[in-house]
CSV table of C-alpha atoms in Angstrom, one decimal:
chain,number,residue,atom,x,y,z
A,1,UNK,CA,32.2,12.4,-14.5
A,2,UNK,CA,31.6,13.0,-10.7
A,3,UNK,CA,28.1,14.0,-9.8
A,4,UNK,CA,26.9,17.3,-9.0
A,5,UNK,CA,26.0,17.6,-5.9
A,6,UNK,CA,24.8,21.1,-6.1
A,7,UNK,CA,21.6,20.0,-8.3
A,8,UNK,CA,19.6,17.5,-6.9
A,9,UNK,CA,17.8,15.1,-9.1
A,10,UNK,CA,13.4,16.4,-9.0
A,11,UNK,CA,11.0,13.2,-9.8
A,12,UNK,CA,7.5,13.9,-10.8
A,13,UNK,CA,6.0,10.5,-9.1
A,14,UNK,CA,2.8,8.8,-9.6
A,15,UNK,CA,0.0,9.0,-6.7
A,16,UNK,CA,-0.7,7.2,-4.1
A,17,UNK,CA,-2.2,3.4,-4.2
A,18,UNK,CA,-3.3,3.4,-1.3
A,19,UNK,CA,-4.8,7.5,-1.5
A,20,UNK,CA,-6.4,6.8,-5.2
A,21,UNK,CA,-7.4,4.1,-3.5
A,22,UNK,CA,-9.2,5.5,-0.7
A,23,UNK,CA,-10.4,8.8,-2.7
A,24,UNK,CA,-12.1,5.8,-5.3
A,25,UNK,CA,-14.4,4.3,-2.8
A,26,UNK,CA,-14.8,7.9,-0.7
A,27,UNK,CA,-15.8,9.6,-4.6
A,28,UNK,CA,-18.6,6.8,-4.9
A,29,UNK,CA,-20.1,6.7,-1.6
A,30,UNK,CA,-20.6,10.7,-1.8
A,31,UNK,CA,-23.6,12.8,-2.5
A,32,UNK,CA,-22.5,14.2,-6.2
A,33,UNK,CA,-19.8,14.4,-8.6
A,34,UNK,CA,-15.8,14.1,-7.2
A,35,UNK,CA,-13.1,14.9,-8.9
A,36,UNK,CA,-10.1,13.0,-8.4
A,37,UNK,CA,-6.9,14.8,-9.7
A,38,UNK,CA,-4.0,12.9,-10.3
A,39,UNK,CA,-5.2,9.5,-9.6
A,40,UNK,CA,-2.1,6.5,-9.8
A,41,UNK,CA,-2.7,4.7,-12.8
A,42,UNK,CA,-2.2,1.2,-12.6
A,43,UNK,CA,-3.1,-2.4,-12.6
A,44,UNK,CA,-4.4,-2.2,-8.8
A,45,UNK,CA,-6.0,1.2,-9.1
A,46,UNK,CA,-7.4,0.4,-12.5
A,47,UNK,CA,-8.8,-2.8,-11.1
A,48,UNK,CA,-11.3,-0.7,-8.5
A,49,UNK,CA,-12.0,1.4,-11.5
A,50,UNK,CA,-12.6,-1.4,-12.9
A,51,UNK,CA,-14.8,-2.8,-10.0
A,52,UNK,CA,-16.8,0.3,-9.5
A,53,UNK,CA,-17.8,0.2,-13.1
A,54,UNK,CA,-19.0,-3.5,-12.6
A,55,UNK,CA,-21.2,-2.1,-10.0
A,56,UNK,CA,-23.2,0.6,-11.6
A,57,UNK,CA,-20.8,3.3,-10.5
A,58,UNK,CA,-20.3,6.2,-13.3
A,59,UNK,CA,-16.5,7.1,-13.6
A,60,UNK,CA,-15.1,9.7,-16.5
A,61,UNK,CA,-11.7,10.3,-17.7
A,62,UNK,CA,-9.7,13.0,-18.5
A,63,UNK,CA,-5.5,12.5,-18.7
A,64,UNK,CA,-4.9,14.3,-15.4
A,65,UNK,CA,-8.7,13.3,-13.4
A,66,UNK,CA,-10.7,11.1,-12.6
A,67,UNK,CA,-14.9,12.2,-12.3
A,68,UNK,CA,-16.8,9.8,-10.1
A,69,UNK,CA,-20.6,9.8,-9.5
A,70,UNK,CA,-21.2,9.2,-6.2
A,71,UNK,CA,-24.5,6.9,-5.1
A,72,UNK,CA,-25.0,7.1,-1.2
A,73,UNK,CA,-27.6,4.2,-1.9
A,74,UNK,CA,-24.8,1.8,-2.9
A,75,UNK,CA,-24.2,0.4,-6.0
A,76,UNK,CA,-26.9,1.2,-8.9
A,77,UNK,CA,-27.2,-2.5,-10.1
A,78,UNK,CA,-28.8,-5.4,-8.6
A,79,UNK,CA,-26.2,-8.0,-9.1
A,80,UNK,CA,-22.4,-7.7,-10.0
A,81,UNK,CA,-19.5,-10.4,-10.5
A,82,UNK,CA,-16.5,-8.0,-10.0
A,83,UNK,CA,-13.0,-9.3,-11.0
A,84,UNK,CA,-10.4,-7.6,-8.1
A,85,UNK,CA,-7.2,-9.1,-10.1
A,86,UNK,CA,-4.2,-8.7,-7.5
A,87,UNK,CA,-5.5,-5.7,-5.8
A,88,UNK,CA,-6.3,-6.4,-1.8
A,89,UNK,CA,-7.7,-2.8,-1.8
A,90,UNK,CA,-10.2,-3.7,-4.5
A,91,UNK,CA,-11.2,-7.3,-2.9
A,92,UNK,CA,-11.0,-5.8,0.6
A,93,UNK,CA,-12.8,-2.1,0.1
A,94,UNK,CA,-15.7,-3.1,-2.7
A,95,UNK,CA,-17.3,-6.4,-0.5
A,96,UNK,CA,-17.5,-3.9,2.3
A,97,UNK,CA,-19.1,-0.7,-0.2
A,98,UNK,CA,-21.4,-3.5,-2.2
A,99,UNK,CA,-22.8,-4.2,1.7
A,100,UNK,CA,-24.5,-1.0,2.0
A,101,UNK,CA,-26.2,-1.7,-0.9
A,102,UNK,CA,-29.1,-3.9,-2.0
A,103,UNK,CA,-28.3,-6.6,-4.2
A,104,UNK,CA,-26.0,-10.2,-4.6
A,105,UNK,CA,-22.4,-9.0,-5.5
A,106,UNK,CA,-19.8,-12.0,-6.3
A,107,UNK,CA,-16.4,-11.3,-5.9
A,108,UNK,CA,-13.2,-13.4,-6.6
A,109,UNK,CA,-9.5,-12.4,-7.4
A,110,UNK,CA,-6.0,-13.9,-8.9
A,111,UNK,CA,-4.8,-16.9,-7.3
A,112,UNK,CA,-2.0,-14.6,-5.8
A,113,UNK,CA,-5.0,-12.3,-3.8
A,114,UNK,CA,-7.1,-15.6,-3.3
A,115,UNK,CA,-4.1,-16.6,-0.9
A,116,UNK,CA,-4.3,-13.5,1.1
A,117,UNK,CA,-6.2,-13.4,4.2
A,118,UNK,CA,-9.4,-11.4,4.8
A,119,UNK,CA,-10.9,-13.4,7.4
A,120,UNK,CA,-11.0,-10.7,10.2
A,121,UNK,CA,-12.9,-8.6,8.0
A,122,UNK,CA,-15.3,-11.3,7.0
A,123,UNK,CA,-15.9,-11.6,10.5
A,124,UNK,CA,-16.4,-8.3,11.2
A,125,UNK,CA,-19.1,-7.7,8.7
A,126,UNK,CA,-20.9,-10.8,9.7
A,127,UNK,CA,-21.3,-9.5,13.3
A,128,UNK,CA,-22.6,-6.3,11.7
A,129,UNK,CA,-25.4,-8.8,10.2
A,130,UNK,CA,-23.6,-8.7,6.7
A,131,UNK,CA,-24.6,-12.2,4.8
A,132,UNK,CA,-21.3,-12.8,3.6
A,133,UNK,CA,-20.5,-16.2,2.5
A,134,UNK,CA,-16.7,-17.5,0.9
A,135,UNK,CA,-17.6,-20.3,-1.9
A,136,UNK,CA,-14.0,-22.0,-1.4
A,137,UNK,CA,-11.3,-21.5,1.6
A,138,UNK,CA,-13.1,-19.6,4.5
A,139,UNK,CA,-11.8,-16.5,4.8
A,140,UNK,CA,-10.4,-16.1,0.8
A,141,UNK,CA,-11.7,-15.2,-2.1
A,142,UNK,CA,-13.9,-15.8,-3.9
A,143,UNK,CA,-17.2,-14.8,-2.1
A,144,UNK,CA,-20.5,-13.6,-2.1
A,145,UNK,CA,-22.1,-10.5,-0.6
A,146,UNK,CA,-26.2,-10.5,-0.5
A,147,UNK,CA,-26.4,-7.2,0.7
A,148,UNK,CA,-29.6,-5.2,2.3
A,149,UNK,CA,-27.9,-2.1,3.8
A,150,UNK,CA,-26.1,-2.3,7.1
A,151,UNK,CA,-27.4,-1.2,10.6
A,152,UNK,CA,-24.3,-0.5,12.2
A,153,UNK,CA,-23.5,-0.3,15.8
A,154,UNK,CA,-20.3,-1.8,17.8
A,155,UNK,CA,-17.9,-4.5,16.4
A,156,UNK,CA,-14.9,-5.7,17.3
A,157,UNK,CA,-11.7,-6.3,15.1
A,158,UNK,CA,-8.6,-7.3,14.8
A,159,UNK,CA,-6.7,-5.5,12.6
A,160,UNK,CA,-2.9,-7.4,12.7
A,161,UNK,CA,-2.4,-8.5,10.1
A,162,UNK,CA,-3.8,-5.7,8.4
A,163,UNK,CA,-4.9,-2.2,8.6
A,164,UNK,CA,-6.9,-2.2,5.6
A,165,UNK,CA,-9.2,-4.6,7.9
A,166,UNK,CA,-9.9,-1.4,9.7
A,167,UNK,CA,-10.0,1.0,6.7
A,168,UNK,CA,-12.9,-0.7,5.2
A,169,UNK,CA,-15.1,-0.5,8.2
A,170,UNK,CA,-14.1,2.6,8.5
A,171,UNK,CA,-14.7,3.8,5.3
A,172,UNK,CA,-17.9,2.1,5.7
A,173,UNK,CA,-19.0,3.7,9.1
A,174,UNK,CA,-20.9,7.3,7.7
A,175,UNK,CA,-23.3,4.6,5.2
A,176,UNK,CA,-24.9,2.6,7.6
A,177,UNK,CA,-27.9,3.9,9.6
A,178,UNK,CA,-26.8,4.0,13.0
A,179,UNK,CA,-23.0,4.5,12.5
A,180,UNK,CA,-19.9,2.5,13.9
A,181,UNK,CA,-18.4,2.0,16.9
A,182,UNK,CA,-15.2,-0.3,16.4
A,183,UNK,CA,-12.9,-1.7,19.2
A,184,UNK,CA,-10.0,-2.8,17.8
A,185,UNK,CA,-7.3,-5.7,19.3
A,186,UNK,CA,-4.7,-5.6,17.6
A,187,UNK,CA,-3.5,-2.9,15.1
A,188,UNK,CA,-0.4,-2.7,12.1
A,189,UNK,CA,0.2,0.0,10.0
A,190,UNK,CA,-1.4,2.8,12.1
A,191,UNK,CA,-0.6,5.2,9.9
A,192,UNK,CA,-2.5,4.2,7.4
A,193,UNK,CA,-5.4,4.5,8.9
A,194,UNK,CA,-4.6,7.8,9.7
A,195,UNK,CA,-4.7,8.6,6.1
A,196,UNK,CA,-8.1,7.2,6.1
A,197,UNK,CA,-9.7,9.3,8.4
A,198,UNK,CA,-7.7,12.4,7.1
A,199,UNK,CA,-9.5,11.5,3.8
A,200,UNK,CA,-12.9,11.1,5.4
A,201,UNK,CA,-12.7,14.4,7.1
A,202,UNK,CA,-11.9,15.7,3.5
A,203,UNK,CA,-15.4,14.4,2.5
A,204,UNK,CA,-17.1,15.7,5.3
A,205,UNK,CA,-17.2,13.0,7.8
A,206,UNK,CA,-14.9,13.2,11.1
A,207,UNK,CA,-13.9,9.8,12.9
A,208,UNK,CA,-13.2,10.1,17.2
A,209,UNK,CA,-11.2,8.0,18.8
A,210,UNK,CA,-11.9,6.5,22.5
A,211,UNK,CA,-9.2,5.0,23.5
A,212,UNK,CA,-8.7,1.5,21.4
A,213,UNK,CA,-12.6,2.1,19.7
A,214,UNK,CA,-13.2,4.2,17.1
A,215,UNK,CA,-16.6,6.3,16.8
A,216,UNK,CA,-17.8,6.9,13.2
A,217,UNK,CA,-20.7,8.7,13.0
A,218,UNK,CA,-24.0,8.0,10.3
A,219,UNK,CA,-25.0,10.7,7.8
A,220,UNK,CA,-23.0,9.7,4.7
A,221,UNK,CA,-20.2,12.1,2.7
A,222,UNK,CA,-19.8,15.0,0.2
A,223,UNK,CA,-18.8,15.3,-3.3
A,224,UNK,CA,-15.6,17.0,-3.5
A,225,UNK,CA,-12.7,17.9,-5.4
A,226,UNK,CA,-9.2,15.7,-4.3
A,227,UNK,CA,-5.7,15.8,-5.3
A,228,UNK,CA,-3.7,13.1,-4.9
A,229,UNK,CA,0.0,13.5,-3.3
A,230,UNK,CA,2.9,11.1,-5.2
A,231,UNK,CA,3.3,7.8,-3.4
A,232,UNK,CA,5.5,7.4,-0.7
A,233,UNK,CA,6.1,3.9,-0.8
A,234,UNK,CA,6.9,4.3,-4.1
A,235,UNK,CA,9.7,7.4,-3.3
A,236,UNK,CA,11.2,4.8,-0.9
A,237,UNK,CA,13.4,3.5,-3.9
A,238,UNK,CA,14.4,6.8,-5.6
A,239,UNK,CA,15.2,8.2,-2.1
A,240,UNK,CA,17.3,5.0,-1.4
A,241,UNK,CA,19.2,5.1,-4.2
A,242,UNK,CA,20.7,8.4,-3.4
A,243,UNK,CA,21.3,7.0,0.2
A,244,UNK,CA,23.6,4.7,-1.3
A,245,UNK,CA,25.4,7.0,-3.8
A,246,UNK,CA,27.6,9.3,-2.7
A,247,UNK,CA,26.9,12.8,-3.3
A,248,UNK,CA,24.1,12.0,-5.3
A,249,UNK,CA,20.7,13.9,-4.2
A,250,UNK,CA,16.8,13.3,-5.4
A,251,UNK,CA,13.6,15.5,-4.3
A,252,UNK,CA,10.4,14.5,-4.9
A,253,UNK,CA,8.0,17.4,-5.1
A,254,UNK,CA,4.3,16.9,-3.5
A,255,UNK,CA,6.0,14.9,-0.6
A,256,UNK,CA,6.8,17.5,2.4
A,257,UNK,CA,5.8,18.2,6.2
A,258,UNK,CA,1.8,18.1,5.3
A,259,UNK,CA,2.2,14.3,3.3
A,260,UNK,CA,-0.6,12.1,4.5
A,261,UNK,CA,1.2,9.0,4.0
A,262,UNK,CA,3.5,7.1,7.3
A,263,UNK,CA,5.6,5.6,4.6
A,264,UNK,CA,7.3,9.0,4.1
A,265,UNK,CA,9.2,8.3,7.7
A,266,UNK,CA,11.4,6.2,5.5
A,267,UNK,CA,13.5,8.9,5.0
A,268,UNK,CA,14.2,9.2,8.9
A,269,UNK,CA,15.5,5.6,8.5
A,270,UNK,CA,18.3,6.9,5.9
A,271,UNK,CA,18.7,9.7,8.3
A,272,UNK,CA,19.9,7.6,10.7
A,273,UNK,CA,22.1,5.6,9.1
A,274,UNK,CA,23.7,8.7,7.7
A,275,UNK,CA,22.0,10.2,4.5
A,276,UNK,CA,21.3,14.1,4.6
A,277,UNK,CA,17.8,14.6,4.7
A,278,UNK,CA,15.4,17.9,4.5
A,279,UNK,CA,11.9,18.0,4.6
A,280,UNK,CA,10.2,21.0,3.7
A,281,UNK,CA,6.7,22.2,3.4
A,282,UNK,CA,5.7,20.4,-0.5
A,283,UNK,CA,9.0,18.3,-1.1
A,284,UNK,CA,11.8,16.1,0.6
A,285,UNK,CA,15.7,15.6,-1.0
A,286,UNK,CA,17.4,12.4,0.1
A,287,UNK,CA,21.6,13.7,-0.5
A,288,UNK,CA,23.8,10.4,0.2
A,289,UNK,CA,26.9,11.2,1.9
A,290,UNK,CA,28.8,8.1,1.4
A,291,UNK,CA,28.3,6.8,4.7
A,292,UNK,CA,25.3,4.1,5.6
A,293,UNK,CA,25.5,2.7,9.3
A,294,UNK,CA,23.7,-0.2,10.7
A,295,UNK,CA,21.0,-0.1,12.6
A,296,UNK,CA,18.0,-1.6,14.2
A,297,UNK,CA,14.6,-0.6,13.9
A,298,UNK,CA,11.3,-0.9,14.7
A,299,UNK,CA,9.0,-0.8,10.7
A,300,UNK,CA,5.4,-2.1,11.7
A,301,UNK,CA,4.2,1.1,11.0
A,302,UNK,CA,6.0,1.8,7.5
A,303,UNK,CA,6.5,-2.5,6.8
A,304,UNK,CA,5.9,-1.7,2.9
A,305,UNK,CA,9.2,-0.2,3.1
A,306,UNK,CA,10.9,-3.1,4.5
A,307,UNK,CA,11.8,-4.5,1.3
A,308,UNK,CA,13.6,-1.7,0.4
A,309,UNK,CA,16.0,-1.0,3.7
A,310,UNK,CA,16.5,-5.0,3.2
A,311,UNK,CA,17.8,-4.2,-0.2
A,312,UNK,CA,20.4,-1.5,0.8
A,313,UNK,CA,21.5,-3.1,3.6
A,314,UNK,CA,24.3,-5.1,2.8
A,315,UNK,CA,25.9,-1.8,1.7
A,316,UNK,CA,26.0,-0.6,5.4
A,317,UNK,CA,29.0,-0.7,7.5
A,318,UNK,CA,27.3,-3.0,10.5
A,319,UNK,CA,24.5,-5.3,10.6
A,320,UNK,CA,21.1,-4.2,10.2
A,321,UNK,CA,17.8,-5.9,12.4
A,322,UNK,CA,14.5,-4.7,11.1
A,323,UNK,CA,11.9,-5.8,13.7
A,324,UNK,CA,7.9,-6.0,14.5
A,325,UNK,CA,7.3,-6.6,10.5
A,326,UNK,CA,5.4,-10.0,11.1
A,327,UNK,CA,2.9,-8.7,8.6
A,328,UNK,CA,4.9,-8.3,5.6
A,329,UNK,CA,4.9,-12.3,5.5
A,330,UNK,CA,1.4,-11.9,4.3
A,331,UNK,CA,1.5,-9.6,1.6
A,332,UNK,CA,1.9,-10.2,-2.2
A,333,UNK,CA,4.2,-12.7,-1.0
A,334,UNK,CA,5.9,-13.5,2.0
A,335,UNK,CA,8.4,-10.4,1.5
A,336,UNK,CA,10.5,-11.3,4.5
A,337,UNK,CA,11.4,-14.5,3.6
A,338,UNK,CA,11.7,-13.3,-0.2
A,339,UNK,CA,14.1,-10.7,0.9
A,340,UNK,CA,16.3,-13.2,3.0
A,341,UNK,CA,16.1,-15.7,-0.1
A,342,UNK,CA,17.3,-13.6,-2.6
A,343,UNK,CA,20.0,-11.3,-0.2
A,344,UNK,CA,21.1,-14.8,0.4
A,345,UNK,CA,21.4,-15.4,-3.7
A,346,UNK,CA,23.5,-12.6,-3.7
A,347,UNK,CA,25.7,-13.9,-0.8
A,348,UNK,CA,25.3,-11.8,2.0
A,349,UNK,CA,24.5,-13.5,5.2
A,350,UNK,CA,20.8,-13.2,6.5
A,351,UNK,CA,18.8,-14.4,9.4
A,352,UNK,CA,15.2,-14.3,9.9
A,353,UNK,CA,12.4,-15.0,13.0
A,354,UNK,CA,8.8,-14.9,12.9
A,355,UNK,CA,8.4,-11.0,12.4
A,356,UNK,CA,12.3,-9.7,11.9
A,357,UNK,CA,15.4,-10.4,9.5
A,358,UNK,CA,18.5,-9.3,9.9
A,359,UNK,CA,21.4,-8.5,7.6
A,360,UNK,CA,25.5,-9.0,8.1
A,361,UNK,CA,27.2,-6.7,5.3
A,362,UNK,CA,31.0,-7.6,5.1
A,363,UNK,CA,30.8,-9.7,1.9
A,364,UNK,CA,30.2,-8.0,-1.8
A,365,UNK,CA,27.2,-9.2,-3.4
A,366,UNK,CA,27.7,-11.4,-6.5
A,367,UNK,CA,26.8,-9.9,-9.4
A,368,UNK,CA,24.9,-11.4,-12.3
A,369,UNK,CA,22.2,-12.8,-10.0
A,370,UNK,CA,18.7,-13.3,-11.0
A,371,UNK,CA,16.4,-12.2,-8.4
A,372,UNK,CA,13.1,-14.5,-8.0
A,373,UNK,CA,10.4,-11.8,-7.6
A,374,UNK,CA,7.1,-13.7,-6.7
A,375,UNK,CA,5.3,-11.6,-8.8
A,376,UNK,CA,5.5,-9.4,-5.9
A,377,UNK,CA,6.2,-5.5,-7.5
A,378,UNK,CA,7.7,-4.3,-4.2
A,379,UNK,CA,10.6,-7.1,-4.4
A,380,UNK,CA,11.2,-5.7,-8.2
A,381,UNK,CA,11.2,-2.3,-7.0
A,382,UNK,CA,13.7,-2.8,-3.9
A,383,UNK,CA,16.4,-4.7,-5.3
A,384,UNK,CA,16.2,-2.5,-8.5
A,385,UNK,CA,18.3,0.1,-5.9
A,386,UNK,CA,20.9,-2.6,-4.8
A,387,UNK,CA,21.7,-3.0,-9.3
A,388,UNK,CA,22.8,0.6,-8.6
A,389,UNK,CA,25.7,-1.3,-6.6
A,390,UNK,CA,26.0,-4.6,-7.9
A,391,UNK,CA,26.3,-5.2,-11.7
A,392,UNK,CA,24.0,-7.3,-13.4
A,393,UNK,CA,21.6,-8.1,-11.7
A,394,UNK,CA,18.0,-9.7,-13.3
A,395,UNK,CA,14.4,-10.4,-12.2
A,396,UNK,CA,12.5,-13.4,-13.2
A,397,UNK,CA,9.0,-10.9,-13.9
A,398,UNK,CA,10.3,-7.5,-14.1
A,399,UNK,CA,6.3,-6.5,-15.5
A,400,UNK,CA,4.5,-7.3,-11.9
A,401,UNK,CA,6.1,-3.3,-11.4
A,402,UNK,CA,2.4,-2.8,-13.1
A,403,UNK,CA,0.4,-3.2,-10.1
A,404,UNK,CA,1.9,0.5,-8.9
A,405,UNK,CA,4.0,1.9,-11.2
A,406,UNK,CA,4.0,0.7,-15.2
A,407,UNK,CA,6.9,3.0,-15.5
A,408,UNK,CA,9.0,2.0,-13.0
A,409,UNK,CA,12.3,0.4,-15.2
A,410,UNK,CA,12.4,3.9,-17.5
A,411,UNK,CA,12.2,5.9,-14.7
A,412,UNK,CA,14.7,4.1,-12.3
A,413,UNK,CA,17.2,3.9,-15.2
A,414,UNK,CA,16.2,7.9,-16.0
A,415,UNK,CA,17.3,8.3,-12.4
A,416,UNK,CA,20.7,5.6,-12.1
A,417,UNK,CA,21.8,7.8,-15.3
A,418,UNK,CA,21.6,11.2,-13.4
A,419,UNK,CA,22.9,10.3,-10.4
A,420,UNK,CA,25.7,7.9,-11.5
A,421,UNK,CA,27.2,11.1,-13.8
C-alpha cells in the first residue's frame, strides 16, 4: 500500500534531557516551589531526581509535573552519598549545586560515567576555592565535595570537550556571593549553553557575554512554573526516517521556530541532502522525497546528532564527511569509532580521523547484522532508522534506550508501520 503523503505522521515526544535537566537543578536552586511540566522521564533524568532527593531536596509527582522545593542555601542535609548511575548531567550539575552548600557530599557513578572526563570542571571549581577531591583516577568519579558556599569571582575554563563544563558553572554563577566571571578557551556545543542561559533568564537571572567571558551576576533565582519542549536529539531519528522513505512525512509538535534546543538544526542537514522540510512556529515535518545527497558538514555544534546522519548515510547517493565532532569520542562511548565499527559490520566502507568519519555508499548493507551498542542509547537509536532499509538487523542491549527514552522500540516500530504503509 503506498504511503499517503498527504497526512503526515504527528509524534507526541518525550522532553528534553538536557532541558529537564537543566529545569531540575534551576527548580532547586530557586526561592519557592517550581513546577516542572512535562519533565522526560527516564533513567538519566530520574537519576538527578534521584540525586536531589539524596540531598535533602523535596520533589512531588504528579503524571504530567514535577513540584520542586527550591533551597537557595543548598542542599538541606549535612552529608550525602549520591548515586549518578550513567547520567553526566547528574555527576557533572549536583558536585557543582552540593558546592554552594555546607556539608561533605560523596559522589560516584557506573563504570561507564566513571570513564568520562570531568577534569576541566574539577579544575575550575578548585580555582573557585572548591575542596574537591577524586578518591580514584584524577579527574573521574567518584569524588568528594566538602562544601562551605562559594565566593565566586573570575575563572577560566575549558569547555572542549564539553559544554556541560560551562553549564554547571554557569548554572552555578547567581549562588555564589560575589557572582562569576568565566573566560572560556575552548568551547563545543555552543548551543547548549544557549539553552542554559535562556533557562536562567526564565528563572530570573540574565547571563552577559564579553567577548569569550561570560558575566553571571549574584543574587540567586525564582520559583517558577516551566514546560518542557520534546527532545530534539531525540526527533533526530523519527525525522530521519522519513528522510530516507520516500513520501513518507513526520511532525513533531512542540518543536518549531521558538525550540531552545541546537539539535533541532538537524533537520537543515536533511534539507540539504534533499528532504522537504518546514518549520513553523510550534512544530517541524521532515517529508522524504526519495532523494538523499552527500554532503559534508561541519556537527560540533549539534555532535549528538552525528550518530544518526552516520546511520543514514550509506543510503545517500555520494560520500558523506561529518567533521569538527572530536567530542563525540568521549561520550557514552566513543560514538565515532562505534559508528565506523558497526557501518563497517554492515559493509559499507568508512574512514575515520581524530574528530571526522566519512562514509562511501555504493554497496547495500548486509542485512541480519547485530549491531554492538556499547551500552550507548544514541547508537541504539541511530541504527534503529537504517532497520527501516536494511532487514534484520539486531542490537546486543537494545534496553540502554532507557537512559532517554524507555519507549523508544514501540514507538519507532508505531512509526516504521505508518510510514512503510
Amino acid at each position: 500500500m503506498p504511503v499517503d503523503t498527504s497526512a503526515p505522521r504527528s509524534l507526541a515526544l518525550p522532553g528534553s534531557k538536557s532541558i529537564t535537566a537543566r529545569a531540575l537543578f534551576l527548580a532547586a536552586a530557586a526561592d519557592g516551589v517550581t513546577t516542572l511540566v512535562r519533565p522526560l522521564r527516564s533513567d538519566d533524568t530520574e537519576g538527578f531526581a534521584e540525586g536531589l532527593t539524596r540531598l535533602g531536596y523535596r520533589i512531588g509527582r504528579t503524571p504530567e509535573t514535577w513540584q520542586v522545593d527550591g533551597r537557595p542555601q543548598g542542599p538541606a542535609v549535612t552529608e550525602a552519598d549520591v548515586y549518578c548511575r550513567d547520567g553526566a548531567t547528574t555527576a557533572r550539575f549536583l558536585p557543582t549545586l552540593a558546592a554552594a552548600g555546607h556539608g561533605t557530599y560523596r559522589f560516584d557513578a557506573s563504570e561507564q560515567m566513571r570513564r568520562r572526563p570531568l577534569a576541566p570542571l574539577s579544575r575550575a571549581l578548585r580555582d573557585l576555592g572548591v575542596d574537591l577531591r577524586h578518591e580514584e583516577a584524577e579527574g573521574h568519579h567518584p569524588l568528594t565535595v566538602r562544601a562551605a558556599g562559594v565566593e565566586g569571582g573570575e575563572v577560566t575554563l575549558d569547555a572542549g570537550q564539553s559544554s556541560q563544563y560551562l553549564t554547571a558553572l554557569l548554572l552555578l554563577g547567581p549562588l555564589t556571593r560575589r557572582g562569576l566571571r568565566i573566560r572560556v578557551t575552548d568551547l563545543v556545543s555552543v548551543p547548549y549553553v544557549e539553552i542554559t542561559i535562556a533557562m536562567m533568564r526564565a528563572f530570573g537571572v540574565e547571563v552577559a557575554r564579553e567577548g569569550d567571558t561570560y558575566v553571571v551576576p549574584p543574587g540567586g533565582y525564582r520559583a517558577t512554573s516551566y514546560a518542557v519542549e520534546p527532545d530534539a536529539s531525540t526527533a533526530s531519528y523519527f525525522f530521519a526516517a522519513a528522510a530516507i522513505t520516500a513520501g513518507a512525512a513526520v511532525t513533531v509538535p512542540g518543536l518549531g521556530t521558538g525550540a531552545l534546543q541546537g539539535d533541532l538544526a538537524f533537520v537543515d542537514v536533511l534539507r540539504r541532502m534533499g528532504a522537504e522540510v518546514t518549520v513553523g512556529a510550534d512544530a517541524t515535518t521532515v517529508r522524504g522525497t526519495g532523494e538523499l545527497r552527500g554532503l559534508t558538514v561541519n556537527m560540533r555544534d549539534i555532535s549528538d546528532t552525528m550518530p544518526t546522519l552516520a546511520a543514514i548515510a550509506p543510503f545517500a547517493s555520494g560520500p558523506v564527511r561529518i567533521e569538527d565532532v572530536a567530542n563525540t569520542r568521549v561520550k557514552e562511548c566513543d560514538r565515532l569509532e562505534a559508528c565506523a565499527e558497526n557501518l563497517r559490520r554492515l559493509g559499507v566502507r568508512v574512514s575515520t580521523g581524530p574528530d571526522r568519519i566519512e562514509i562511501h555508499p555504493g554497496t547495500a548493507p548486509s542485512p541480519t547484522t547485530e549491531i554492538t551498542t556499547y551500552g550507548d542509547h544514541r547508537i541504539v537509536m541511530s541504527f534503529a532508522v537504517t532497520g527501516l532499509r536494511v532487514p534484520g538487523i539486531s542490537f546486543d542491549d537494545p534496553g540502554c534506550v532507557r537512559k532517554t527514552f524507555p519507549g523508544f522500540h514501540e514507538a519507532f516500530a508505531e512509526l516504521s508501520r505508518g510510514i512503510r504503509g
